[in-house]
Coordinates of C-alpha atoms in Angstrom, one line a residue:
X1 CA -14.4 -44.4 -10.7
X2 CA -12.2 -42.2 -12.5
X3 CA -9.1 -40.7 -10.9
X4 CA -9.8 -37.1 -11.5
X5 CA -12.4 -37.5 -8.4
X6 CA -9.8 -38.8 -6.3
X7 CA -9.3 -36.7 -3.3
X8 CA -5.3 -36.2 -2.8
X9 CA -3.9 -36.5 0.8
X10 CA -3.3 -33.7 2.9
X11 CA -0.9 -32.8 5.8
X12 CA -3.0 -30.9 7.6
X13 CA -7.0 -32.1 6.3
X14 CA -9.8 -30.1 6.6
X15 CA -12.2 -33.2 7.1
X16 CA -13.3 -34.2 10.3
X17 CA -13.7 -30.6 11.9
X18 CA -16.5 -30.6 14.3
X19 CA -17.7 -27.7 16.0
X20 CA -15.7 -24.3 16.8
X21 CA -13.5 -26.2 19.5
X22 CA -12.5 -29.0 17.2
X23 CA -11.5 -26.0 14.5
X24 CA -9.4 -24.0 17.0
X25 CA -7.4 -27.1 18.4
X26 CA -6.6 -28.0 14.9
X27 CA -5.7 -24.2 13.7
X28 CA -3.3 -24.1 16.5
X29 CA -1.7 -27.1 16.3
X30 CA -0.8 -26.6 12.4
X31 CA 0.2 -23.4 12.8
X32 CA 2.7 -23.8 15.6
X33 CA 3.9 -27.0 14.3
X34 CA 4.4 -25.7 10.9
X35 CA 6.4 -22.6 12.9
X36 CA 8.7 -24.6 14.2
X37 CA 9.5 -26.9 11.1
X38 CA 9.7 -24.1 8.6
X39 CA 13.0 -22.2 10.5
X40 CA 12.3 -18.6 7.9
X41 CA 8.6 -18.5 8.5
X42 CA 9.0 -18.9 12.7
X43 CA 11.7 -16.5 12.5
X44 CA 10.2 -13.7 10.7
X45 CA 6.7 -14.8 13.0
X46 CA 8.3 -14.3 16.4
X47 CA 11.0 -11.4 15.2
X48 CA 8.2 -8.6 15.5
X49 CA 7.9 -9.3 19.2
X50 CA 11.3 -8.8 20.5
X51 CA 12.1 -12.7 20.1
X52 CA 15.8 -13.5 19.3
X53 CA 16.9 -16.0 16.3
X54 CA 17.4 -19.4 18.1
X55 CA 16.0 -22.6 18.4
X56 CA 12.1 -22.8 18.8
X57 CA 9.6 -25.1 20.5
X58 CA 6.4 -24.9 19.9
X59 CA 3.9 -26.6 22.3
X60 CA -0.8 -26.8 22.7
X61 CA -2.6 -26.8 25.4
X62 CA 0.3 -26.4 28.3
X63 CA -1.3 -26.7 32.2
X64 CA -1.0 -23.6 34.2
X65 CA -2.2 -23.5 37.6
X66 CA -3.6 -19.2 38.7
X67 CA -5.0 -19.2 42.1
X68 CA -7.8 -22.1 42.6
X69 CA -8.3 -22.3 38.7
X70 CA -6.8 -24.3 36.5
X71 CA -6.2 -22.9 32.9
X72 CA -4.9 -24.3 29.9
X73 CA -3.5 -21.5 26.9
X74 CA -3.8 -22.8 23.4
X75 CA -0.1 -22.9 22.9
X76 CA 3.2 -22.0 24.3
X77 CA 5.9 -21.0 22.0
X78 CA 9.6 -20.4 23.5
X79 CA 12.9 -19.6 21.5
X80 CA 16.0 -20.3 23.1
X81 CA 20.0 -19.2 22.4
X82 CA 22.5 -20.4 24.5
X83 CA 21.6 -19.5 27.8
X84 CA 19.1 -16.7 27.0
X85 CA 15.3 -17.6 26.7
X86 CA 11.8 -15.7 25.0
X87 CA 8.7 -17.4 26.3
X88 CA 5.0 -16.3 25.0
X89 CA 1.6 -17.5 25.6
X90 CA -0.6 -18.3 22.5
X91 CA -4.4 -17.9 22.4
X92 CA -6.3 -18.4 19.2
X93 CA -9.6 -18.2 17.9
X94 CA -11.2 -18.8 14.7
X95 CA -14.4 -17.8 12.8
X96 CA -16.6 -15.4 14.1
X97 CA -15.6 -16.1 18.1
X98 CA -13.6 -12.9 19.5
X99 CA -11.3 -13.0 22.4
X100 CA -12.3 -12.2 26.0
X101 CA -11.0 -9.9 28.0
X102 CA -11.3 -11.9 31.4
X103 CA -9.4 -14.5 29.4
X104 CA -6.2 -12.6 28.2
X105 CA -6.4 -11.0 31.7
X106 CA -5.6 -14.0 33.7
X107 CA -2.8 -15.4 30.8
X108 CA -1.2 -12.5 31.2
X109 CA -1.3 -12.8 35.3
X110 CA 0.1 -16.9 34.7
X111 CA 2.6 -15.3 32.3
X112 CA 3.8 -12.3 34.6
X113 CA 3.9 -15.2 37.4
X114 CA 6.5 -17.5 35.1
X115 CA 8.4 -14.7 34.0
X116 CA 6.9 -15.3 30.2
X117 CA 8.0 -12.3 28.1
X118 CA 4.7 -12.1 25.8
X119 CA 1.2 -13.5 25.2
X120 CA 0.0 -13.2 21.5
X121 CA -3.6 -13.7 20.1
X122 CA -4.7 -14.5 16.7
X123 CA -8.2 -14.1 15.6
X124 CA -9.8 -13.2 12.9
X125 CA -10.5 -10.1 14.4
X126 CA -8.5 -7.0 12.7
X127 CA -7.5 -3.9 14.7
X128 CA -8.2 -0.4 13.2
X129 CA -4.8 0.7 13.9
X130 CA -1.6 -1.4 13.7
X131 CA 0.3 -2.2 16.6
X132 CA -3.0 -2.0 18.6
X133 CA -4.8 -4.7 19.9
X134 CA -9.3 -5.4 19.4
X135 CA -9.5 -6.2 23.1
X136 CA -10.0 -3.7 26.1
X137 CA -7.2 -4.9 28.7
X138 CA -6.5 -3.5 32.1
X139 CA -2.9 -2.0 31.4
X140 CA -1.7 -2.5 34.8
X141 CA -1.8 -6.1 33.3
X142 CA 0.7 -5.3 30.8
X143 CA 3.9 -3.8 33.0
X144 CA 5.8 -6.8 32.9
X145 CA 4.3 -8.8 30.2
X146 CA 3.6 -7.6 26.8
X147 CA 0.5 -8.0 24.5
X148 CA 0.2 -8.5 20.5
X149 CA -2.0 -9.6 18.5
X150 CA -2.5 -11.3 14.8
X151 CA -5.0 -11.7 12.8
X152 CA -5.4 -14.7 10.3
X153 CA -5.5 -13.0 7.4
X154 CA -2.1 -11.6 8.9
X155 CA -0.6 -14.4 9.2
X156 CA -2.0 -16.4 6.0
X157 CA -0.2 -13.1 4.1
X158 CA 2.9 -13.9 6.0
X159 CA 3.0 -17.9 4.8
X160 CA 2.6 -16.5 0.8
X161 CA 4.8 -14.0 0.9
X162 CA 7.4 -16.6 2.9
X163 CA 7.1 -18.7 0.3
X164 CA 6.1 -17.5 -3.2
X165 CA 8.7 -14.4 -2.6
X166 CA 10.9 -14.4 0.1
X167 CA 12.3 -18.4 -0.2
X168 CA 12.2 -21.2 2.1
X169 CA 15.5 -22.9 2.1
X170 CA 14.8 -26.2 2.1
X171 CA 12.4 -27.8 -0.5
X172 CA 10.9 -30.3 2.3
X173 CA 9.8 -27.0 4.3
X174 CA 9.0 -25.2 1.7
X175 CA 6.1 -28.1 0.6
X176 CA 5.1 -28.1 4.7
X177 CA 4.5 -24.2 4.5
X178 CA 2.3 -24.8 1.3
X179 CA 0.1 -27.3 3.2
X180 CA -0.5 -24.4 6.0
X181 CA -1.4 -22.1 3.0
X182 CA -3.6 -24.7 1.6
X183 CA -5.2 -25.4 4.6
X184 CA -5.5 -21.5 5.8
X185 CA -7.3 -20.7 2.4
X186 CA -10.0 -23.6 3.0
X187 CA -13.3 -22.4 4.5
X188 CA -13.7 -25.0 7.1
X189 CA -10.1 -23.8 8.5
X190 CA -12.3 -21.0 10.9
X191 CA -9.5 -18.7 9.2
X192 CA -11.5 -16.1 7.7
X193 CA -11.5 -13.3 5.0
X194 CA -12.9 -9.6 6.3
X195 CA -16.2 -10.4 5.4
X196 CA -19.1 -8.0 7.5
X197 CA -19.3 -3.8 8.2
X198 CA -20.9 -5.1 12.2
X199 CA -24.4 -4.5 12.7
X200 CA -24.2 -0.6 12.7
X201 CA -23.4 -0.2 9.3
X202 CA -27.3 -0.3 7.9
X203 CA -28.2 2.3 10.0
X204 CA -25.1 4.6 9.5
X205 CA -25.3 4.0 5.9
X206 CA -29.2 4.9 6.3
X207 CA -28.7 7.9 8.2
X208 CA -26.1 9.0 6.1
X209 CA -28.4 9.0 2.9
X210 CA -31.4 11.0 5.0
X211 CA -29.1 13.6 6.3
X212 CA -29.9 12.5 9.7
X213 CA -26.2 11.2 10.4
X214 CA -25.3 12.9 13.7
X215 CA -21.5 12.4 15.7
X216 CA -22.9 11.1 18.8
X217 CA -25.0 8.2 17.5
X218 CA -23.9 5.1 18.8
X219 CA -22.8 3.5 15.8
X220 CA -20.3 5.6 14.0
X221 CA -17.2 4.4 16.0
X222 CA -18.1 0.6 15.1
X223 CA -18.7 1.9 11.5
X224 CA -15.2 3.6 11.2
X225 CA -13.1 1.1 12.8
X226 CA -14.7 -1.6 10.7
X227 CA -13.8 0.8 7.8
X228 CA -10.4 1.2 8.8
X229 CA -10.0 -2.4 9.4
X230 CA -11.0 -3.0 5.7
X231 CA -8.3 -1.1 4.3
X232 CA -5.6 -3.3 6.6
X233 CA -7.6 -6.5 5.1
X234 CA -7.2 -4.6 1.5
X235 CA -3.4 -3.6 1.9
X236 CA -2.6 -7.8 3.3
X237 CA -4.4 -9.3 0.3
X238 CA -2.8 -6.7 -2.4
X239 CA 0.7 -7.7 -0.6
X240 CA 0.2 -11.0 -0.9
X241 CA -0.3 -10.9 -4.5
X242 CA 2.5 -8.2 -5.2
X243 CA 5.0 -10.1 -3.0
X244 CA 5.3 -6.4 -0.7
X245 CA 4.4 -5.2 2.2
X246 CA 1.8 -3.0 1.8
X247 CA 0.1 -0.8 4.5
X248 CA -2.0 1.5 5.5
X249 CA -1.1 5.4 5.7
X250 CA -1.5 6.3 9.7
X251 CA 0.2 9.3 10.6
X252 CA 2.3 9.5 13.9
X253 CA -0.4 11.9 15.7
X254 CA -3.3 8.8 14.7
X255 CA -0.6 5.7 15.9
X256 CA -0.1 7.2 19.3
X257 CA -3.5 8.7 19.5
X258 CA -5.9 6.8 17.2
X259 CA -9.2 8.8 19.0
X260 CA -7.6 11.8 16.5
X261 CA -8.6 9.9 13.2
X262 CA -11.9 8.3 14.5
X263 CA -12.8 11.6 15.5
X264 CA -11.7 13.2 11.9
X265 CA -13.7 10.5 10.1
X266 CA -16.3 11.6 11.9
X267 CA -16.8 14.8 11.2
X268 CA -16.0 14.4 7.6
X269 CA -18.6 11.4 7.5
X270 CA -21.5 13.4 9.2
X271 CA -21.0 16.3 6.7
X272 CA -19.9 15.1 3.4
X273 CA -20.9 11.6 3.8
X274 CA -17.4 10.7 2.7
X275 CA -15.2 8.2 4.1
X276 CA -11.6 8.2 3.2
X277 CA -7.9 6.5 3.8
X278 CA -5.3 5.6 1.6
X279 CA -2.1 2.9 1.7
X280 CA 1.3 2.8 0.7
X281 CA 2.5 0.1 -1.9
X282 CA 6.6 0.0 -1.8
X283 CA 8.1 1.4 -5.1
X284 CA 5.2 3.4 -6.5
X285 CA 4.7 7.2 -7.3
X286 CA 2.7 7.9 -4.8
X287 CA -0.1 6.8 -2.2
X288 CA -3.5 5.4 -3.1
X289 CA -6.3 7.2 -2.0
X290 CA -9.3 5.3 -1.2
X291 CA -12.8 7.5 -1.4
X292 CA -16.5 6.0 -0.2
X293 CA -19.3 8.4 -0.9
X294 CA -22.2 6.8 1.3
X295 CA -24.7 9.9 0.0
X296 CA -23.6 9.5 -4.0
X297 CA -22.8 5.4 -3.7
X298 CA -19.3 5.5 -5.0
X299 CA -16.1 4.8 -4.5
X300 CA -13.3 6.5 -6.0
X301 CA -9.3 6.0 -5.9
X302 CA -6.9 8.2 -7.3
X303 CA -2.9 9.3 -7.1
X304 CA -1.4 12.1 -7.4
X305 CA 1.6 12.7 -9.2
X306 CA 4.2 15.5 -9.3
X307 CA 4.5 16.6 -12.8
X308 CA 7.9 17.0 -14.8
X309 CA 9.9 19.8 -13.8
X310 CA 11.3 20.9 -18.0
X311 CA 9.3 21.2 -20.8
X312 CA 6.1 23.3 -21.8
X313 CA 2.7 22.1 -20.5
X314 CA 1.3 19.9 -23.2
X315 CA 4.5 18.3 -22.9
X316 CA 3.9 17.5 -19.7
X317 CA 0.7 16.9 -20.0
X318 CA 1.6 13.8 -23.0
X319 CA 4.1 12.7 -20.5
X320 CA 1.2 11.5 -18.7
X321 CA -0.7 9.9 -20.7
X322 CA 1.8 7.7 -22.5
X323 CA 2.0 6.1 -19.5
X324 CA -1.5 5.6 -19.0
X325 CA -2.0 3.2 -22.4
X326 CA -3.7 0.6 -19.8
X327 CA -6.3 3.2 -18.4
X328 CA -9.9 3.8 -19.4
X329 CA -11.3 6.3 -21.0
X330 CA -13.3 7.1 -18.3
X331 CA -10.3 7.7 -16.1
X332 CA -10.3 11.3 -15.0
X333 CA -7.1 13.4 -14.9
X334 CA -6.8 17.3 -12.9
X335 CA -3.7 19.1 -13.1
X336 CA -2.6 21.5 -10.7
X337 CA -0.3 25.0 -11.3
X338 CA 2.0 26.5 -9.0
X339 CA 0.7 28.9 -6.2
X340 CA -3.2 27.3 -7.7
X341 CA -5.6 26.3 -5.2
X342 CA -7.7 23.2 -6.2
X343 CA -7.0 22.1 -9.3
X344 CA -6.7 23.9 -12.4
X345 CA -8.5 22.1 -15.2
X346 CA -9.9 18.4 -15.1
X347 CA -11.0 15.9 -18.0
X348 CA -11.6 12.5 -18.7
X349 CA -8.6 10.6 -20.2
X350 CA -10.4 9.7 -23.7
X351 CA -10.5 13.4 -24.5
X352 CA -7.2 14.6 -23.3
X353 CA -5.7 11.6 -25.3
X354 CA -7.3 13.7 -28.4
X355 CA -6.2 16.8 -27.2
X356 CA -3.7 17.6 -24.3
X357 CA -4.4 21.5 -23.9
X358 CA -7.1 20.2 -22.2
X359 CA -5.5 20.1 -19.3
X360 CA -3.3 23.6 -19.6
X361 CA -4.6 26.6 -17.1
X362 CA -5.3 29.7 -19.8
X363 CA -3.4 31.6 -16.8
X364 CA 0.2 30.2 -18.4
X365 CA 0.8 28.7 -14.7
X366 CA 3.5 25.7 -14.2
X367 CA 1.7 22.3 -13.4
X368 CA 3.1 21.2 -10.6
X369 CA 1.4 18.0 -9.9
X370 CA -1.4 15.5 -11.9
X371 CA -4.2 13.6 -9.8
X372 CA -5.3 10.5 -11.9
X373 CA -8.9 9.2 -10.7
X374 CA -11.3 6.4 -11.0
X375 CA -15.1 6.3 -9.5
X376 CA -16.9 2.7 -9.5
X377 CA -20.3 2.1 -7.7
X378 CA -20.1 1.6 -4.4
X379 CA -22.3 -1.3 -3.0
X380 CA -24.2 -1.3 0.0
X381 CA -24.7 -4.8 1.6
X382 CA -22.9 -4.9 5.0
X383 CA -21.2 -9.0 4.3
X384 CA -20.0 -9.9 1.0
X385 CA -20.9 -11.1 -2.4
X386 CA -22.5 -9.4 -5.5
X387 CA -23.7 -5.6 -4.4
X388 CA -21.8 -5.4 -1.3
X389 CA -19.6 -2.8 0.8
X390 CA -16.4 -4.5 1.1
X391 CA -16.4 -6.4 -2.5
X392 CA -16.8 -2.9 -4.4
X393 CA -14.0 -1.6 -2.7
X394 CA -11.7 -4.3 -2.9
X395 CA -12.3 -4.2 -6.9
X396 CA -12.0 -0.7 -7.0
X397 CA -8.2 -1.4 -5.6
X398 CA -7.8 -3.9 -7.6
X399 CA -8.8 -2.4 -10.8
X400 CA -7.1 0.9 -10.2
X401 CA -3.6 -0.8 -9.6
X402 CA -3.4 -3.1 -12.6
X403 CA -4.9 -0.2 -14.8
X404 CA -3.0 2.8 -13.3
X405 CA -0.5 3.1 -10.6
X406 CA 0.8 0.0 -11.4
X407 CA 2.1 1.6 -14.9
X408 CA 3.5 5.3 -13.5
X409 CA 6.6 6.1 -12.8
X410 CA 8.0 9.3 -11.4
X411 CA 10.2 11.6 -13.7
X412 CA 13.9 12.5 -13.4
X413 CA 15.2 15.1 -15.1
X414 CA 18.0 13.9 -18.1
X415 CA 22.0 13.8 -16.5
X416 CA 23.8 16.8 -18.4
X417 CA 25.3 16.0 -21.5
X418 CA 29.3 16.6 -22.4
X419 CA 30.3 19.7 -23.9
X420 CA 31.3 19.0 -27.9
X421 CA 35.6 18.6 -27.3
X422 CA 36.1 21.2 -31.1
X423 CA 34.1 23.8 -28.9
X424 CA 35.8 23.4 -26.0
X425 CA 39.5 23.7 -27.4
X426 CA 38.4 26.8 -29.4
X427 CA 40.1 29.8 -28.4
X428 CA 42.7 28.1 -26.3
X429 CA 45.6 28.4 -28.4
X430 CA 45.8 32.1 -27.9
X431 CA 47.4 33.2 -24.6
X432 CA 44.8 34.6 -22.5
X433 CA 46.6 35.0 -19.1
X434 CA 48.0 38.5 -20.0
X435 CA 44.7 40.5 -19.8
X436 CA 41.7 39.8 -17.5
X437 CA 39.4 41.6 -20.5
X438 CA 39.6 39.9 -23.7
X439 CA 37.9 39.9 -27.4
X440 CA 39.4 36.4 -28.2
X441 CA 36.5 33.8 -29.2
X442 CA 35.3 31.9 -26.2
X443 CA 33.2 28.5 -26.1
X444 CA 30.6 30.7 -24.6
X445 CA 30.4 33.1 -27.7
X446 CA 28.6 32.1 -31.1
X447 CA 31.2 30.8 -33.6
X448 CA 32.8 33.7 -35.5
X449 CA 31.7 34.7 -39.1
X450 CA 34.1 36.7 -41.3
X451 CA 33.1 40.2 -42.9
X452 CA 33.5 38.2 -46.1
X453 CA 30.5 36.0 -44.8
X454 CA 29.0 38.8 -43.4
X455 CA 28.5 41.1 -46.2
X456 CA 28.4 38.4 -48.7
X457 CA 25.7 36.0 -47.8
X458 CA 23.6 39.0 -46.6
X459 CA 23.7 40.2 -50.0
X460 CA 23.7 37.0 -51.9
X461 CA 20.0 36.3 -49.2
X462 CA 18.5 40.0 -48.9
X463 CA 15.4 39.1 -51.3
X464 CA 15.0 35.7 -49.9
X465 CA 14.4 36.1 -46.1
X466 CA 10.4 37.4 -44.9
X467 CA 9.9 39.0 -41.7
X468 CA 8.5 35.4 -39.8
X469 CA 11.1 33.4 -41.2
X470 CA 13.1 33.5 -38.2
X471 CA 10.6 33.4 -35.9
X472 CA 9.5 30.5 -37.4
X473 CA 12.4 28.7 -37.0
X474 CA 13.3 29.9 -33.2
X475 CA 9.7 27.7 -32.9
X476 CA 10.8 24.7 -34.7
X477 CA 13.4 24.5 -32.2
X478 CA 12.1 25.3 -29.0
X479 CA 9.5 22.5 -30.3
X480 CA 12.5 20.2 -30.7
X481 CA 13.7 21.2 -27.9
X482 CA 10.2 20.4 -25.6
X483 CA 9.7 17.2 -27.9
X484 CA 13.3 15.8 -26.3
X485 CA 12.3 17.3 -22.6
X486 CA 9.1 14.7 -23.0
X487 CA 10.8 11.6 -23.3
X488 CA 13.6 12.4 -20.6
X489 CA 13.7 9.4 -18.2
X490 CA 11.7 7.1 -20.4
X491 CA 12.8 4.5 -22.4
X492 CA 11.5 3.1 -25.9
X493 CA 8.7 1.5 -24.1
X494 CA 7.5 4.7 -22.3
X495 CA 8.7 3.4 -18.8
X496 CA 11.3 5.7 -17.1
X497 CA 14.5 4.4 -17.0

């Protein structure tokens, strides 16, 4: 038997798991015991919750007794400096199993009774909103105790980014956090990918296409939150391969009141058919709009970006698209004037490549701003896999970063230039303090011709200038002038500086 079959040995193995109990006792155990070896990636685990830096213990399965009942948590995880303490409960589950209610209700009674600070889940279950946990709780439960919540997909983001960006330390860690990685990324783990739109999503997609789609039918909430919880899934697996933290866009009004956006979506899916969010990538022009069109089946992203401030409009216009080299042709481009409502003129970017006063308003308005577009087709299977939901989106992402957005960068306007020193000591050698009202030549004037000059090249030139001739010229130069204006803040590679 050759050794390229040879099966190399793992830290934590995947063999051997048998049944969903078997895979949760093993999830927990790696992951708390890799928490407490690797000192950055426990720190930056339990920092979120209010934990302080100090040394941590990490234990499974700890006895607790409530009442008549006794209970055992998953794990218990406490960090201790000097004489100061942070205690939290751990409950996990993996693959498709949720958390109970009943279940985090009575941790959070052992927890309030030992004067625990915290109980965290982590599931593969992935809240609409951040900061907001999947599982109704009473919240008289949570006036001494407090509840968070992870999901894997969180956590597995966390490990990469830990290692591949941020730096472990010590070589010996750093391998232990890689088996965690490993293990996390293996499909027998129970950690899994956002892989299913819930059972409502046929029907809403189906009701959506008829026209039938109304707000009180009893799958639309699932539909959005599942929706919503794709884009966090989308924005964690985009960070983990930029090395960033990249989230969703929430506004303040939808964090402390998230029935505002499902309620929004709503609407705006019942009408239009249209479901929409964007995220935030750190370092980039702008935010990136994510667009699902049940009724046409397609799925659109796009940016908008705020256009140069000098120049004329073609200029700005080929400021654009020298930045775009990577984009398709398809890709479509609107610009948008000053005081304008909607956008003034739209075209794909193979033709405006050709021809940028394709996208110049007749009306002589300044663009203001540029959206830059893709549409892909959407699919429509609720899991994942060729023709589904969540795959077609998470290409579309994909796609429109390493083709667009990745590649734009915002202008700035060129830092003033120094004043040439001959025209600034003109005119100086003259004493100019004895009348506020003087004729002598100033830097601001045009250089001074004699009548010699005056009358003589006039003369020697009277047959030779035509009428255009110097508007001509004045052209030439204000063409210069826009030519310089459209290269401002980039360097010889077409990337601003």
């Amino acid at each position: 038997m050759g050794e390229e079959s040879w099966h190399e040995a793992r830290l934590i193995p995947t063999s051997g798991i048998n049944g969903a109990e078997e895979q949760e006792r093993r999830a927990t155990s790696a992951l708390l015991a890799v928490l407490g070896a690797v000192k950055e990636f426990g720190r930056n685990f339990v920092k979120p919750f209010g934990a302080p830096a100090g040394n941590m213990e990490c234990f499974i399965e700890v006895p607790f007794t409530l009442g008549e009942r006794r209970l055992y948590p998953d794990g218990l995880i406490r960090v201790s400096r000097g004489a100061k303490s942070w205690t939290a409960l751990v409950e996990v589950k993996t693959g498709p199993n949720l958390l109970g209610t009943e279940q985090l209700e009575a941790y959070l009674d052992i927890a309030r009774e030992n004067a625990f600070d915290a109980v965290i889940t982590i599931s593969n279950e992935i809240p609409a909103v951040a900061g907001s946990h999947p599982t109704r709780i009473d919240k008289r439960k949570l006036r001494k105790v407090e509840l968070h919540h992870v999901s894997w997909s969180q956590v597995l983001a966390d490990a990469v980014m830990q290692k591949e960006f941020r730096g472990v330390a010590d070589p010996d860690q750093a391998w232990i956090l890689g088996e965690l990685i490993r293990y996390l990324e293996h499909r027998k783990s129970g950690a899994l990918e956002f892989d299913d739109m819930g059972e409502a999503w046929v029907g809403v997609r189906d009701a959506v296409a008829a026209g039938t789609l109304r707000p009180a039918d009893k799958g639309v909430p699932e539909v959005i939150a599942r929706f919503d919880a794709m884009l966090r899934f989308a924005s964690l697996q985009l960070g983990r391969q930029l090395g960033t933290e990249v989230i969703p866009v929430v506004t303040r009004r939808e964090m402390a009141e998230p029935a505002t956006r499902v309620q929004a979506l709503t609407t705006m899916l019942c009408q239009t058919g249209v479901l929409t969010g964007a995220i935030r990538i750190p370092d980039t022009v702008g935010n990136l709009v994510i667009t699902a069109d049940l009724r046409a089946s397609k799925v659109t992203c796009h940016i908008d970006v705020d256009a140069p401030r000098e120049g004329r409009p073609t200029t700005r216009v080929n400021w654009l698209v020298r930045q775009l080299k990577a984009a398709p042709d398809a890709t479509r481009v609107e610009s948008f004037v000053a005081h304008g409502r909607g956008s003034a003129m739209a075209e794909l970017l193979g033709k405006v490549r050709e021809d940028p006063q394709l996208l110049v308003d007749d009306s002589g308005k300044e663009i203001r701003t540029f959206r830059v577009a893709t549409t892909a087709t959407m699919g429509t299977k609720r899991g994942r896999g060729r023709g589904s939901f969540i795959d077609s989106v998470l290409s579309a992402i994909d796609g429109f970063y390493a083709d667009v957005l990745g590649s734009l960068r915002p202008w700035s306007a060129a830092p003033p230039k120094l004043r040439p020193a001959d025209a600034a000591a003109k005119g100086i050698d003259e004493d100019v303090s004895s009348s506020l009202s003087s004729t002598d030549y100033s830097s601001q004037d045009d250089p001074p011709v004699s009548i010699s000059e005056t009358f003589g090249e006039a003369a020697a030139h009277s047959g030779d200038e035509q009428p255009g001739d110097r508007d001509e010229q004045s052209a030439d130069e204000e063409a210069d002038r826009d030519a310089e204006v459209g290269i401002r803040g980039l360097d010889e590679s077409g990337v601003s500086a």
